[in-house]
Structure formats: C-alpha cells, structure tokens
Amino acid sequence: MSDYALISDHGLIGDLQTAALVAKDGTIDFFCAPRFDSPSIFASLLDARKGGRFRITSARDDTMTNQMYFPQSACLITRFTSDAGIAELVDFMPVDNPSKVTQNHKIVRAVRCLRGEMTFRLECEPRFDFARQLHEVSLTSEGAVFRANGQDVVLHGAAGVERARDDGVRLDFSLVAGEIRGFVLETAASRAPQPVSPGEAMTLFDDTVRFWRGWLGKCTYQGRWREMVHRSAMSLKLMTYAPTGALVASPTVGLPEQLGGERNWDYRYTWIRDASASVYALLGLGYIDEATAFLKWVSDRVSEQVGADSGPLRIMYRVDGSSDLAEETLHHFEGYRGSSPVRIGNGAAGQLQLDIYGEVMEAIALAEPYEAVGYHDWLELTKILDWLCENWDQPDEGVWETRGGRQDFTYGRVMCWVALDRGIRMAESRGRPGDVRRWASTRDAISHQVMSKCWNSSRRAFTQHPGTQVLDASNLLMPLVGFVAPKDPLWLSTLDAMNEELVTDSLVYRYNPSASPDGLRGSEGTFSLCSFFYVAALTRAGRLDEAQYAFEKMLTYANHLGLYSEEIDPSGRQIGNFPQAFTHLALIHAALDLDAALNFGPGAVFQLPGGLRPTTVLDLAAGQLRQPGDQFRQRAT
C-alpha cells in the first residue's frame, strides 16, 4: 500500500466552492469539481491505480520533501531538497468572486528552483466521476485538453507534454536557480491551452495571498494559540461554499475510521449540527458575515421543512440546500489502503436525530444580536418548537448516526431542552408570539427525565441512554450548553467516569462500540472533536492545569500544517475524512474558553458581545447577569 500517502501527509487548497488535497510528494490525489459534493476529477486517494491524480514531483531518488503554508494564507508550498538543488512547488486556487456560482475553477501550480538545478516530472491523469466516465485527450503546443461529458478540463502552460497511459499526459522538465515554470488546470474551460508566464503565475499568487491576508486580518482572536486558531479559521473558510454560506463536514469521502474497515463515509455535505456549531466559533473570532450567511442558509432549510421521518429538518443537505443524498457504493474502487466499501452519498441523511433542533436554535439565539430573526422566519421556528413538544420523547439514531437501532439518547434529550430553552428566551426577549407556556412545560419535563432516567446511580454518571452502563462523549456538551452547572457534583462525577473509561493521553473515544453495538463491524480511533470538548469541559469545571495540558497535547496530534482529520488511531496516526471541520470548530471553542479562564481565573467564560450564551442561565442563578457587550466576566465558583 506504499502508493498511498498518509492521510496526515496532505495540505488543503481551495477557492470557497471546492477544494483539493495535495500530498507531500506534490500529488493532487483528491479533487471534485465544480463543487465539494460533485463527482471527482482526481481520486487516487481512494484507489491508487484507478482514481486519477495530478503529480508534479522531483525526478531524483534522493529528494526529501516537506510542506508549509505561505504565512497567513491558504497557498501551499511543497519543498524539494536534494544534493542537486532545492525547489518549491506552490499550489493554490485563485479566489475570484466566490459568491457567484460557477463551474470554472483553476488550480495554479508554480515550480521555482531556489538553488542548483532540479529535474521534475509532471503527470496529469484525470479519471472523471470517480473513474466511471471515460474521457478523450488532445495535445496542443501549450498543453492538453481532457474532454468528458461535453466539458473541457484544460492543462495550461505544459508545452512539450506527451501522452501517457490511460489518456493521461506526462512532461519532464528541468529548472536552474531563479527559474519559475507555471501550470494551470482549469475546469469548464472555454479556451484552448495557453502559455503561463512566470509573471502571470506570481500575479495570481500575490492576488490570492492578498485575499487570504485581508480575510484573516478581520480575526479578533488575540489569545495564546493564535497560529493554530488562525489555521483552523482558514481551514473552515476553505470548507465553506461561499454562494450559500454552507460549511461541509469535510472535503473528502471514504477515508476510513479504521484501516481496512467499513466505516467509510461521504462527508462532503452540510450537517445541521456541525454547521450550527460554526456560528459560535465564527462570531467568537469576529467573522459576523460568515456566521450570518450560514444562518440565512439555515433559515431557508427551516422554511422548507422538507424532512419526513427525520422531522421538519433533515440532518444534512448538499451545499446548495438540496436533500438528495442517496447512498451508493463504488465497487470498482479498492478504498484507501484497501478500506472498502467506498460510499458516495450518505444514507444517514434521513435519520431522526433530535439533537439537531437544539443546535439550530442555539446557533440562531447566539446570532440574534447580529442578525435578528424576521417575523415570518420566527413563525417557522415556532412550528419546529411545537413539533418538538409532540415528538421529543421518542428514540432516535443519535448524534453518532448509529445503524444499530434507535435509543433514547441522553444527548438528544439535552439538545431538545436547549431548543425549547433558547426558543423561550428568544420569544420573551423581544415579545414574540408563541406557546411559551407549553414550551416551558415541555422543557421542564425533559429536564426531569434526563435527571431521573439518564443518571445512572451505580455508574455515578450520565450514561448514553437510560438502562445502560455505557458512557458517551457527546454528554461532554451538557455543561457547555448550560443544561448542568459545570461544578454540579453529578456532572463532576460524570467527568471523572469519562476520564477513567473514554480518555487516553487526553484523547477521547466517542463510546465503546463493543459495549454499545452500532450496527457496524470493527472499531475506531479517538474522536478529535471530543478531545477538544473534553478540554472545554475541564475548563468550565475549573480544572485549568488539566485543561491546558490536554489542549497542548492535542496540538501535537495535528499534522505538519496544523490540520486534523476526524480521528486519531492507537498509533497516533490521523484517520477518517480530512480535514474535519467539526474538529477545527471544537479547537476554536476550546481555545476561546481556555484563554478566558487563564486570563480571568477559574469560572470565567468567553462571552460573545451581546449574545444569549447558554451560561447566562447559570449566571442568573449565581446573581451575575452579564451586560451586553461584556466579553468576559468571572463567575462565582
């Protein structure tokens, strides 16, 4: 399986409508166009022989490689060092009017020799639609044209290119110190291959760097972990579909949660849960436009209410808001390092997951000071809250999208409580219409059920669902959303139980699949987002030394560029889809909370200016009502 780069040995480039992965050896081994959720053009990450790739790499056997991002940008630099010389490959996607939907996208690849002389080989081997669609190739004096299904993908700047195997092309070239050669791969191209001068390539580079630095310059975070938070913020931006504001869970599909296992899913869609969590992170970093753009997308889904068995909302959508995510298997792909099946689409889209309603209402409540909910949108929200009053007390598939049957998951109940709690406060704060008395009565009934049935006295912890001894890391959010006080003895006992059973070297497992069958074979690694929520829970509990130590250790599990996949396996390798948005959201959440507590003492919590933070309920109980605009306030301990 040496043909497969490690999942962590990749960087991400993109133009806010789609993205590509670039391996340390200079191979683009995953790229879908024109959108994140479109069919692939390169997918050798899922099948090294059949998937297709675009490689530019040193022809010397003694070459060593490494990667970095050009400072404060999403322009990726792959460095080649050898006895003969040193060179760099600069990869990026120009960002031009990203809010306008287009099928035309460009990947710019500029090679520059810094010392000595270096020889390179370019291999461009597209395999359209996950290698299910044949294409034709034609060569010109300045490059090549790949035609599939009536659309042209053009390779510019490749004068002298030759045909290679399976309708691919190949080019060998050498550069001496000071020389630059640029290439552009363009989708839905309307022009024949053109020369790419060094000046043109560097102008595109300068423009792209300027865009990213301008965007990053709006970030308000000034805390201890600025570099990691900035990289996480840019990664989230790279995974955002600018025309709608929708955030994909990951730009990849089919990367395994266990090597050789079947837990291989398509994450190129927008989960209500993940994207709602982005509102807190984006507002916390000062990105109001991005947060409100996503809320517009959410409002449209609330108004449509296309869900059926899943309730008014579906748990995930395509980036344009459509909900056709039929799952199919790519039987002709062997999968990453033999991990099959490779699935596209996602059969979990129709599941009932009650927690999403809490996440939606939490996100809307947080953003209310920045983007007030209009009258008609509010009426649609009241329909959801009324539906929840009728339907909260039923089993669901849960936050982890299990395929082993429905349960009365504790986390789902907690988030139903959150939905009604935020709806009540939004109604009362602005005198909005709604059956507040019914909402409050249902909210209280949920609270009583969780405290009486989901607390396991023999386990001395809140468990995954009533009648089980199994712990679940999703319950780490109970104090973060204000359901329990972070120093409530019941919660502290739960935190200790999780530390004993789910935590290893500060890494956190979701749950134990062997003790709680989820309908799938095999095991999985620790979930990185859970590890960061563990940091936040420790912070809220006032255990700051433990929290900072756990946070700093989690930073060592990032890849060389500061990126995280979904999970970490027992050997410390990254596994699962890469990079994962939710992990970077959780990192930002933990950094904001931990910074506040370290600056102002145990009990201090990061506060969005003017926002309806869930901790306000606890502050009222402690007699410390925050004033709008207060960013930090130490709470009584």
XYZ file of C-alpha atoms in Angstrom:
637
model
C 0.000 0.000 0.000
C 3.004 2.301 -0.413
C 1.183 4.087 -3.253
C -0.989 5.810 -0.652
C 0.254 8.834 1.233
C -0.625 9.035 4.900
C -3.880 10.901 5.429
C -1.965 13.425 7.513
C 0.611 13.980 4.751
C -1.645 16.403 2.915
C -2.403 20.075 2.673
C -5.670 21.700 1.574
C -6.176 24.372 -1.081
C -9.464 25.791 -2.318
C -11.438 28.679 -3.780
C -14.527 28.644 -1.480
C -16.559 26.469 -3.828
C -14.398 23.371 -3.969
C -11.038 22.174 -2.680
C -8.144 19.826 -3.448
C -5.759 17.759 -1.337
C -2.033 17.958 -2.103
C 0.267 15.245 -0.749
C 3.806 15.865 0.477
C 5.252 14.444 -2.761
C 3.421 17.018 -4.884
C 0.450 14.843 -5.868
C -3.082 16.198 -6.023
C -4.854 12.955 -5.149
C -8.355 14.267 -4.426
C -10.296 16.980 -6.247
C -14.004 17.280 -7.035
C -15.492 19.967 -9.266
C -17.329 22.203 -9.677
C -18.450 21.822 -6.018
C -17.325 19.967 -2.938
C -20.084 17.391 -3.473
C -19.528 16.995 -7.229
C -18.037 13.927 -8.928
C -14.268 13.648 -8.743
C -11.613 14.537 -11.290
C -8.752 13.122 -9.188
C -9.340 10.439 -6.550
C -6.203 8.299 -6.293
C -6.541 8.723 -2.527
C -9.379 6.187 -2.814
C -7.779 3.953 -5.444
C -4.137 4.457 -6.308
C -4.430 2.737 -9.697
C -7.879 3.820 -10.894
C -8.647 7.082 -9.118
C -6.586 9.607 -11.111
C -4.026 12.155 -9.967
C -2.065 15.275 -10.889
C 1.528 14.935 -9.764
C 4.469 17.316 -10.033
C 7.462 15.895 -8.215
C 11.228 15.700 -8.280
C 12.709 13.077 -10.611
C 15.629 12.435 -8.223
C 15.612 9.489 -5.827
C 17.487 11.392 -3.105
C 14.839 14.102 -2.788
C 13.284 14.905 0.572
C 10.015 16.826 0.793
C 8.146 18.917 3.282
C 5.230 21.322 3.266
C 4.240 24.666 4.696
C 1.651 27.312 4.047
C 2.851 30.680 2.857
C 2.400 32.778 6.014
C -1.132 33.989 6.717
C -2.545 32.375 3.572
C -4.023 29.205 2.094
C -1.269 28.966 -0.520
C 0.561 25.680 -0.020
C 4.300 25.252 -0.579
C 5.842 21.807 -1.081
C 9.629 21.955 -0.731
C 12.013 19.588 -2.518
C 15.600 19.298 -1.257
C 18.339 17.154 -2.784
C 22.092 17.108 -3.342
C 21.481 18.732 -6.745
C 19.385 21.642 -5.554
C 16.338 23.000 -3.728
C 12.989 23.855 -5.289
C 9.438 24.697 -4.295
C 6.038 23.820 -5.712
C 3.448 26.476 -4.902
C -0.181 25.307 -5.095
C -3.282 27.449 -4.724
C -6.706 28.172 -6.170
C -7.404 31.807 -7.062
C -10.406 33.280 -5.245
C -12.374 35.396 -7.696
C -15.948 36.457 -6.876
C -16.533 33.327 -4.786
C -20.205 34.085 -4.060
C -21.115 33.628 -7.736
C -21.820 30.016 -8.662
C -19.507 28.834 -11.425
C -18.249 25.628 -12.977
C -14.981 27.313 -13.886
C -12.224 26.681 -11.334
C -8.447 26.901 -11.527
C -5.622 25.134 -9.753
C -2.352 27.017 -10.143
C 0.897 25.049 -9.732
C 4.105 27.089 -9.915
C 7.509 25.395 -9.655
C 10.533 27.508 -8.790
C 14.135 26.454 -8.366
C 15.930 28.147 -5.484
C 19.394 26.524 -5.624
C 21.305 24.397 -8.089
C 19.325 22.518 -10.718
C 16.273 20.288 -10.318
C 14.509 17.940 -12.737
C 10.777 17.364 -12.408
C 8.136 15.096 -13.827
C 4.542 16.218 -14.361
C 1.856 13.533 -14.673
C -1.769 14.558 -15.168
C -4.165 11.605 -15.204
C -7.784 12.650 -14.616
C -10.415 9.969 -14.005
C -13.790 11.644 -14.201
C -16.751 10.833 -11.942
C -14.786 8.538 -9.622
C -13.325 6.780 -12.681
C -16.765 5.858 -14.019
C -16.640 8.129 -17.056
C -14.260 7.863 -19.996
C -12.583 10.918 -21.484
C -10.681 11.991 -24.568
C -7.361 13.812 -24.545
C -5.879 16.095 -27.169
C -2.484 17.797 -27.110
C -1.596 21.289 -28.268
C 1.606 23.297 -28.353
C 0.842 24.729 -24.882
C -0.755 21.843 -23.020
C -3.609 19.365 -23.126
C -7.400 19.201 -23.206
C -9.310 16.461 -21.380
C -12.918 16.187 -22.553
C -15.601 14.281 -20.677
C -19.362 14.619 -20.960
C -19.062 17.702 -23.163
C -16.910 19.697 -20.756
C -13.257 20.553 -21.115
C -10.634 20.392 -18.409
C -7.573 22.181 -19.740
C -3.952 21.988 -18.675
C -2.268 25.308 -19.485
C 1.464 26.010 -19.641
C 2.550 22.445 -20.433
C 4.412 22.986 -23.698
C 6.132 19.763 -24.757
C 3.667 17.486 -22.944
C 3.330 13.891 -24.183
C 0.649 11.250 -23.995
C 0.911 8.763 -21.158
C -1.051 5.728 -20.016
C -4.852 5.672 -19.892
C -5.327 9.007 -21.655
C -3.067 10.874 -19.270
C -0.150 13.160 -20.100
C 3.452 13.456 -18.962
C 6.105 16.159 -19.081
C 9.725 16.122 -17.905
C 11.405 19.491 -17.339
C 14.406 20.990 -15.570
C 14.896 24.308 -13.807
C 18.016 26.104 -12.613
C 18.209 28.535 -9.728
C 15.982 31.551 -10.343
C 13.713 29.901 -12.932
C 9.942 29.527 -12.497
C 7.502 27.448 -14.502
C 3.764 27.792 -14.057
C 0.886 25.441 -14.863
C -2.864 25.983 -14.548
C -5.517 23.259 -14.534
C -8.858 24.818 -15.473
C -12.284 23.165 -15.277
C -15.156 24.054 -17.620
C -12.605 25.912 -19.702
C -13.726 27.987 -22.685
C -10.241 28.491 -24.114
C -7.526 26.317 -25.573
C -4.327 25.730 -23.579
C -2.424 28.972 -23.083
C 1.154 29.712 -22.006
C 1.578 30.595 -18.330
C 4.362 33.089 -17.847
C 6.229 33.355 -14.526
C 4.835 36.859 -14.153
C 1.258 35.644 -14.594
C 1.723 32.842 -12.089
C 3.216 35.167 -9.488
C 0.498 37.789 -10.028
C -2.158 35.160 -9.336
C -0.184 34.119 -6.266
C 0.079 37.676 -4.968
C -3.650 38.253 -5.502
C -4.534 35.041 -3.669
C -2.249 35.840 -0.733
C -3.763 39.316 -0.553
C -7.261 37.834 -0.360
C -6.387 35.465 2.481
C -4.459 38.050 4.460
C -7.301 40.509 4.100
C -9.738 37.914 5.380
C -7.503 36.802 8.240
C -6.956 40.435 9.199
C -10.596 40.561 10.357
C -9.979 37.914 13.016
C -10.298 39.352 16.526
C -8.623 36.474 18.361
C -5.544 37.631 20.285
C -5.077 34.646 22.588
C -2.252 32.244 23.334
C -2.734 29.875 20.415
C -3.074 32.401 17.638
C -1.291 30.398 14.941
C -3.398 27.272 15.462
C -6.627 29.240 15.748
C -5.824 31.191 12.582
C -5.083 27.976 10.684
C -8.311 26.446 11.939
C -10.228 29.545 10.877
C -8.749 29.431 7.371
C -9.465 25.716 7.154
C -13.108 26.373 7.991
C -13.206 29.096 5.362
C -11.741 26.662 2.814
C -14.568 24.233 3.637
C -17.299 26.842 3.187
C -19.330 27.017 -0.020
C -19.418 30.784 -0.477
C -22.555 31.048 -2.686
C -24.742 29.774 0.171
C -22.539 30.025 3.269
C -22.850 26.262 3.875
C -19.967 24.534 5.663
C -19.120 20.979 4.583
C -18.116 18.468 7.245
C -15.019 17.626 5.204
C -13.958 17.955 1.567
C -13.282 14.198 1.321
C -15.208 10.952 1.039
C -14.485 7.391 2.072
C -11.401 7.860 4.252
C -11.635 5.105 6.875
C -12.196 5.374 10.605
C -10.272 2.091 10.814
C -7.761 0.937 8.190
C -9.290 -1.975 6.310
C -12.671 -1.391 7.962
C -16.119 -0.494 6.642
C -16.663 2.799 8.498
C -16.049 4.882 5.386
C -18.490 7.721 4.783
C -19.071 10.653 2.468
C -18.623 13.905 4.408
C -18.866 16.395 1.528
C -22.203 17.717 2.780
C -23.508 20.212 5.289
C -24.623 18.750 8.593
C -27.041 20.929 10.535
C -25.119 20.041 13.690
C -21.606 20.826 12.514
C -22.514 23.990 10.718
C -24.578 25.294 13.639
C -21.513 24.877 15.847
C -19.642 27.111 13.427
C -21.724 30.108 14.461
C -20.147 30.254 17.918
C -16.640 29.853 16.519
C -17.105 32.383 13.719
C -18.720 35.003 15.931
C -16.076 34.384 18.590
C -13.374 35.202 16.036
C -15.194 38.272 14.724
C -16.467 36.764 11.444
C -20.003 38.101 11.580
C -20.619 37.977 7.809
C -19.746 34.283 7.615
C -21.921 33.432 10.617
C -24.934 35.319 9.322
C -24.504 33.866 5.821
C -24.788 30.387 7.279
C -27.838 31.429 9.295
C -29.501 32.542 6.070
C -28.846 29.049 4.738
C -30.327 27.537 7.913
C -33.370 29.819 7.723
C -34.070 28.559 4.227
C -33.952 24.954 5.460
C -36.263 25.825 8.350
C -38.715 27.446 5.948
C -38.649 24.468 3.566
C -39.103 21.845 6.302
C -38.553 19.010 3.802
C -37.886 16.381 6.446
C -40.199 13.392 6.801
C -39.258 10.633 9.249
C -36.450 12.931 10.395
C -38.882 15.647 11.483
C -39.144 19.128 9.936
C -35.389 19.200 9.210
C -33.040 16.675 7.690
C -29.743 16.162 9.456
C -27.695 17.049 6.367
C -28.030 18.688 2.974
C -25.994 19.404 -0.104
C -24.240 22.756 -0.138
C -26.999 24.273 -2.285
C -29.646 23.169 0.212
C -30.991 20.224 -1.798
C -31.559 16.998 0.091
C -30.976 14.179 -2.400
C -28.108 12.244 -0.830
C -28.853 8.709 -1.989
C -26.027 6.435 -0.867
C -24.242 4.184 -3.372
C -21.106 2.074 -3.290
C -18.171 2.433 -5.667
C -17.491 -1.271 -6.039
C -14.682 -0.684 -8.543
C -12.590 1.264 -6.007
C -10.415 -0.635 -3.544
C -10.592 2.159 -0.978
C -7.813 3.944 0.874
C -5.181 1.259 1.636
C -7.786 -1.418 0.962
C -10.515 0.092 3.147
C -13.782 -0.746 1.457
C -16.568 -0.163 0.693
C -16.188 3.345 -0.691
C -19.549 5.076 -0.411
C -20.766 8.304 -2.006
C -23.950 9.946 -0.861
C -24.988 9.308 2.718
C -27.767 7.011 3.845
C -27.867 8.649 7.270
C -29.467 11.754 5.742
C -32.964 10.507 6.528
C -32.276 9.524 10.136
C -34.130 11.010 13.068
C -31.586 12.862 15.199
C -33.391 15.036 17.686
C -30.293 16.908 18.822
C -30.151 18.956 15.592
C -33.092 21.081 16.719
C -31.174 22.221 19.761
C -28.137 23.044 17.674
C -30.204 25.104 15.238
C -31.916 27.083 17.967
C -28.620 27.612 19.809
C -26.988 28.994 16.656
C -29.898 31.314 15.907
C -30.007 32.568 19.502
C -26.270 33.260 19.506
C -26.507 35.298 16.323
C -29.676 37.165 17.276
C -27.818 40.369 18.261
C -26.144 40.410 14.849
C -28.966 39.154 12.632
C -32.444 39.478 14.110
C -34.942 36.787 13.142
C -37.743 38.210 10.981
C -41.410 37.669 11.716
C -42.065 35.008 9.090
C -38.874 33.120 9.944
C -39.897 33.216 13.582
C -43.260 31.650 12.755
C -41.439 28.792 11.022
C -39.292 28.313 14.122
C -42.402 28.125 16.302
C -43.659 25.263 14.120
C -40.449 23.368 14.868
C -40.749 24.044 18.609
C -44.383 22.921 18.585
C -43.376 19.765 16.690
C -40.645 19.133 19.246
C -43.171 19.350 22.076
C -45.000 16.450 20.445
C -42.006 14.386 19.410
C -39.087 14.834 21.818
C -39.908 11.725 23.860
C -39.092 9.088 21.261
C -35.969 7.090 20.417
C -33.694 8.313 17.631
C -30.475 7.306 15.860
C -28.424 9.784 17.855
C -25.577 12.180 17.228
C -23.206 9.423 16.033
C -25.643 8.231 13.331
C -25.661 4.670 14.559
C -27.092 1.990 12.319
C -27.900 -0.406 15.117
C -31.371 0.838 16.058
C -32.905 3.813 17.838
C -32.414 4.619 21.507
C -33.491 7.302 23.974
C -30.109 9.006 23.741
C -29.291 11.381 26.586
C -27.634 13.897 24.309
C -30.710 14.088 22.091
C -32.873 14.844 25.128
C -30.451 17.510 26.338
C -30.478 19.261 22.979
C -34.274 19.154 22.828
C -34.122 21.010 26.147
C -31.728 23.509 24.545
C -34.067 24.086 21.596
C -37.008 24.920 23.816
C -34.918 26.944 26.269
C -33.491 29.143 23.513
C -36.902 29.496 21.881
C -38.426 30.638 25.179
C -35.714 33.226 25.764
C -35.888 34.498 22.179
C -39.657 34.869 22.480
C -39.519 36.645 25.829
C -36.605 38.933 24.956
C -38.488 40.501 22.036
C -42.113 39.791 22.916
C -42.553 37.364 20.045
C -45.683 35.228 19.670
C -45.611 31.565 20.585
C -46.946 28.997 23.034
C -44.273 29.801 25.595
C -46.161 28.154 28.452
C -46.241 24.839 26.578
C -42.604 25.142 25.591
C -41.613 25.783 29.202
C -43.654 22.867 30.486
C -42.045 20.542 27.922
C -38.577 21.886 28.663
C -39.073 21.119 32.354
C -40.368 17.628 31.572
C -37.231 16.927 29.519
C -35.041 18.146 32.374
C -36.787 15.884 34.859
C -36.470 12.887 32.541
C -32.752 13.380 31.948
C -32.004 13.859 35.629
C -34.118 10.913 36.764
C -33.580 8.351 33.978
C -30.291 9.220 32.260
C -28.349 9.465 35.510
C -27.056 6.021 36.414
C -26.564 5.851 40.173
C -24.443 2.673 40.075
C -22.233 4.147 37.341
C -22.356 7.559 39.036
C -22.579 9.220 35.649
C -24.926 10.352 32.946
C -24.850 7.442 30.516
C -25.514 7.133 26.789
C -29.191 6.376 27.346
C -31.371 5.021 30.177
C -30.723 1.436 31.211
C -27.105 1.231 30.059
C -23.718 1.468 31.720
C -22.168 2.881 28.525
C -20.656 6.361 28.626
C -20.858 8.724 25.659
C -18.555 11.673 24.924
C -21.405 13.681 23.427
C -22.503 14.293 27.017
C -19.409 16.477 27.427
C -21.583 19.248 26.000
C -24.058 19.145 28.886
C -22.286 21.917 30.852
C -21.272 23.768 27.687
C -24.902 24.313 26.667
C -25.999 25.162 30.201
C -28.012 22.040 30.978
C -25.987 21.333 34.137
C -23.735 23.597 36.151
C -20.097 22.781 35.340
C -19.366 22.113 39.024
C -22.540 20.213 39.840
C -21.464 17.078 41.749
C -23.431 14.910 39.300
C -21.510 16.390 36.409
C -18.098 16.235 38.106
C -18.717 12.555 38.823
C -19.619 12.028 35.143
C -16.460 13.827 34.057
C -14.364 11.600 36.306
C -16.041 8.477 34.917
C -15.343 9.609 31.359
C -11.734 10.291 32.275
C -11.383 6.711 33.522
C -13.136 4.986 30.616
C -13.046 7.153 27.458
C -9.860 9.225 27.826
C -6.379 8.046 26.888
C -3.465 10.514 26.791
C -6.051 13.333 26.599
C -7.625 11.698 23.526
C -11.309 10.846 23.859
C -13.287 7.941 22.393
C -16.912 8.618 21.440
C -18.113 5.464 23.210
C -17.224 1.793 23.347
C -18.699 0.111 20.225
C -18.284 -3.358 21.738
C -20.416 -2.369 24.734
C -22.897 -0.372 22.644
C -23.286 -2.063 19.230
C -23.804 0.473 16.466
C -24.613 -1.904 13.603
C -21.113 -1.809 12.083
C -18.126 -4.113 12.249
C -14.745 -3.126 13.637
C -13.523 -0.409 15.946
C -12.405 3.191 15.556
C -9.939 5.706 16.894
C -10.417 8.566 19.306
C -12.560 11.447 18.072
C -10.605 14.674 17.931
C -13.629 16.934 18.332
C -14.497 15.061 21.538
C -10.953 15.620 22.766
C -11.363 19.375 22.362
C -14.788 19.339 24.008
C -13.122 17.491 26.885
C -10.740 20.453 27.193
C -13.707 22.830 27.279
C -15.468 20.731 29.933
C -12.344 20.669 32.104
C -12.081 24.424 31.679
C -15.668 25.012 32.776
C -15.077 22.755 35.771
C -12.178 24.983 36.834
C -9.534 22.273 36.274
C -7.318 24.609 34.302
C -3.998 22.802 34.650
C -5.561 19.617 33.294
C -7.349 21.548 30.565
C -4.244 23.352 29.333
C -2.145 20.190 29.428
C -4.797 18.277 27.463
C -5.108 21.120 24.947
C -1.368 21.387 24.391
C -1.116 17.618 23.910
C -3.938 17.697 21.372
C -1.978 20.279 19.383
C 0.821 17.719 18.974
C -1.586 15.424 17.115
C -2.144 17.971 14.342
C -0.358 17.310 11.073
C 2.620 19.333 9.883
C 0.290 22.102 8.695
C -1.949 22.290 11.765
C -4.770 20.239 10.195
C -6.840 17.480 11.805
C -8.700 14.537 10.375
C -11.707 13.085 12.119
C -9.899 10.603 14.381
C -6.555 9.526 15.828
C -5.734 5.812 15.783
C -3.906 3.981 18.631
C -0.524 4.655 16.986
C -1.182 8.398 16.848
C -1.901 8.494 13.098
C -4.739 10.568 11.708
C -7.615 8.570 10.222
C -11.040 9.405 8.856
C -12.055 12.171 6.494
C -9.589 15.044 6.259
C -9.602 17.767 7.320
C -12.688 17.669 9.518
C -14.486 20.959 10.082
C -16.041 19.993 13.410
C -12.619 19.265 14.932
C -11.352 22.703 13.971
C -14.560 24.264 15.333
C -14.037 22.444 18.633
C -10.399 23.591 18.739
C -11.521 27.214 18.416
C -14.215 26.695 21.067
C -11.668 25.228 23.498
C -9.123 27.972 22.804
C -11.670 30.757 23.403
C -12.880 29.260 26.689
C -9.440 28.309 27.993
C -7.965 31.712 27.179
C -10.760 33.417 29.126
C -10.286 31.170 32.158
C -6.488 31.534 32.167
C -6.777 35.310 31.839
C -9.502 35.915 34.403
C -9.419 32.866 36.655
C -11.461 29.670 37.064
C -15.120 30.262 36.237
C -14.507 32.931 33.605
C -16.220 32.057 30.328
C -15.767 33.532 26.877
C -18.799 35.643 26.059
C -19.981 36.797 22.663
C -20.701 40.529 22.871
C -24.420 40.903 23.439
C -25.061 37.211 22.768
C -27.509 34.888 24.503
C -24.822 32.480 25.721
C -26.193 29.341 27.364
C -24.202 30.095 30.507
C -26.450 33.108 31.137
C -28.911 30.734 32.846
C -26.214 29.745 35.307
C -25.107 33.335 35.779
C -28.620 34.348 36.759
C -28.631 31.616 39.381
C -25.342 32.961 40.698
C -26.673 36.504 40.728
C -24.309 37.653 37.989
C -26.302 38.763 34.954
C -23.910 39.845 32.226
C -24.428 43.106 30.465
C -24.500 43.113 26.633
C -21.038 43.898 25.362
C -19.175 42.251 28.249
C -16.802 39.787 26.660
C -15.519 38.225 29.844
C -16.903 38.081 33.338
C -15.690 35.869 36.153
C -18.469 33.719 37.507
C -18.791 32.788 41.186
C -17.038 29.488 41.854
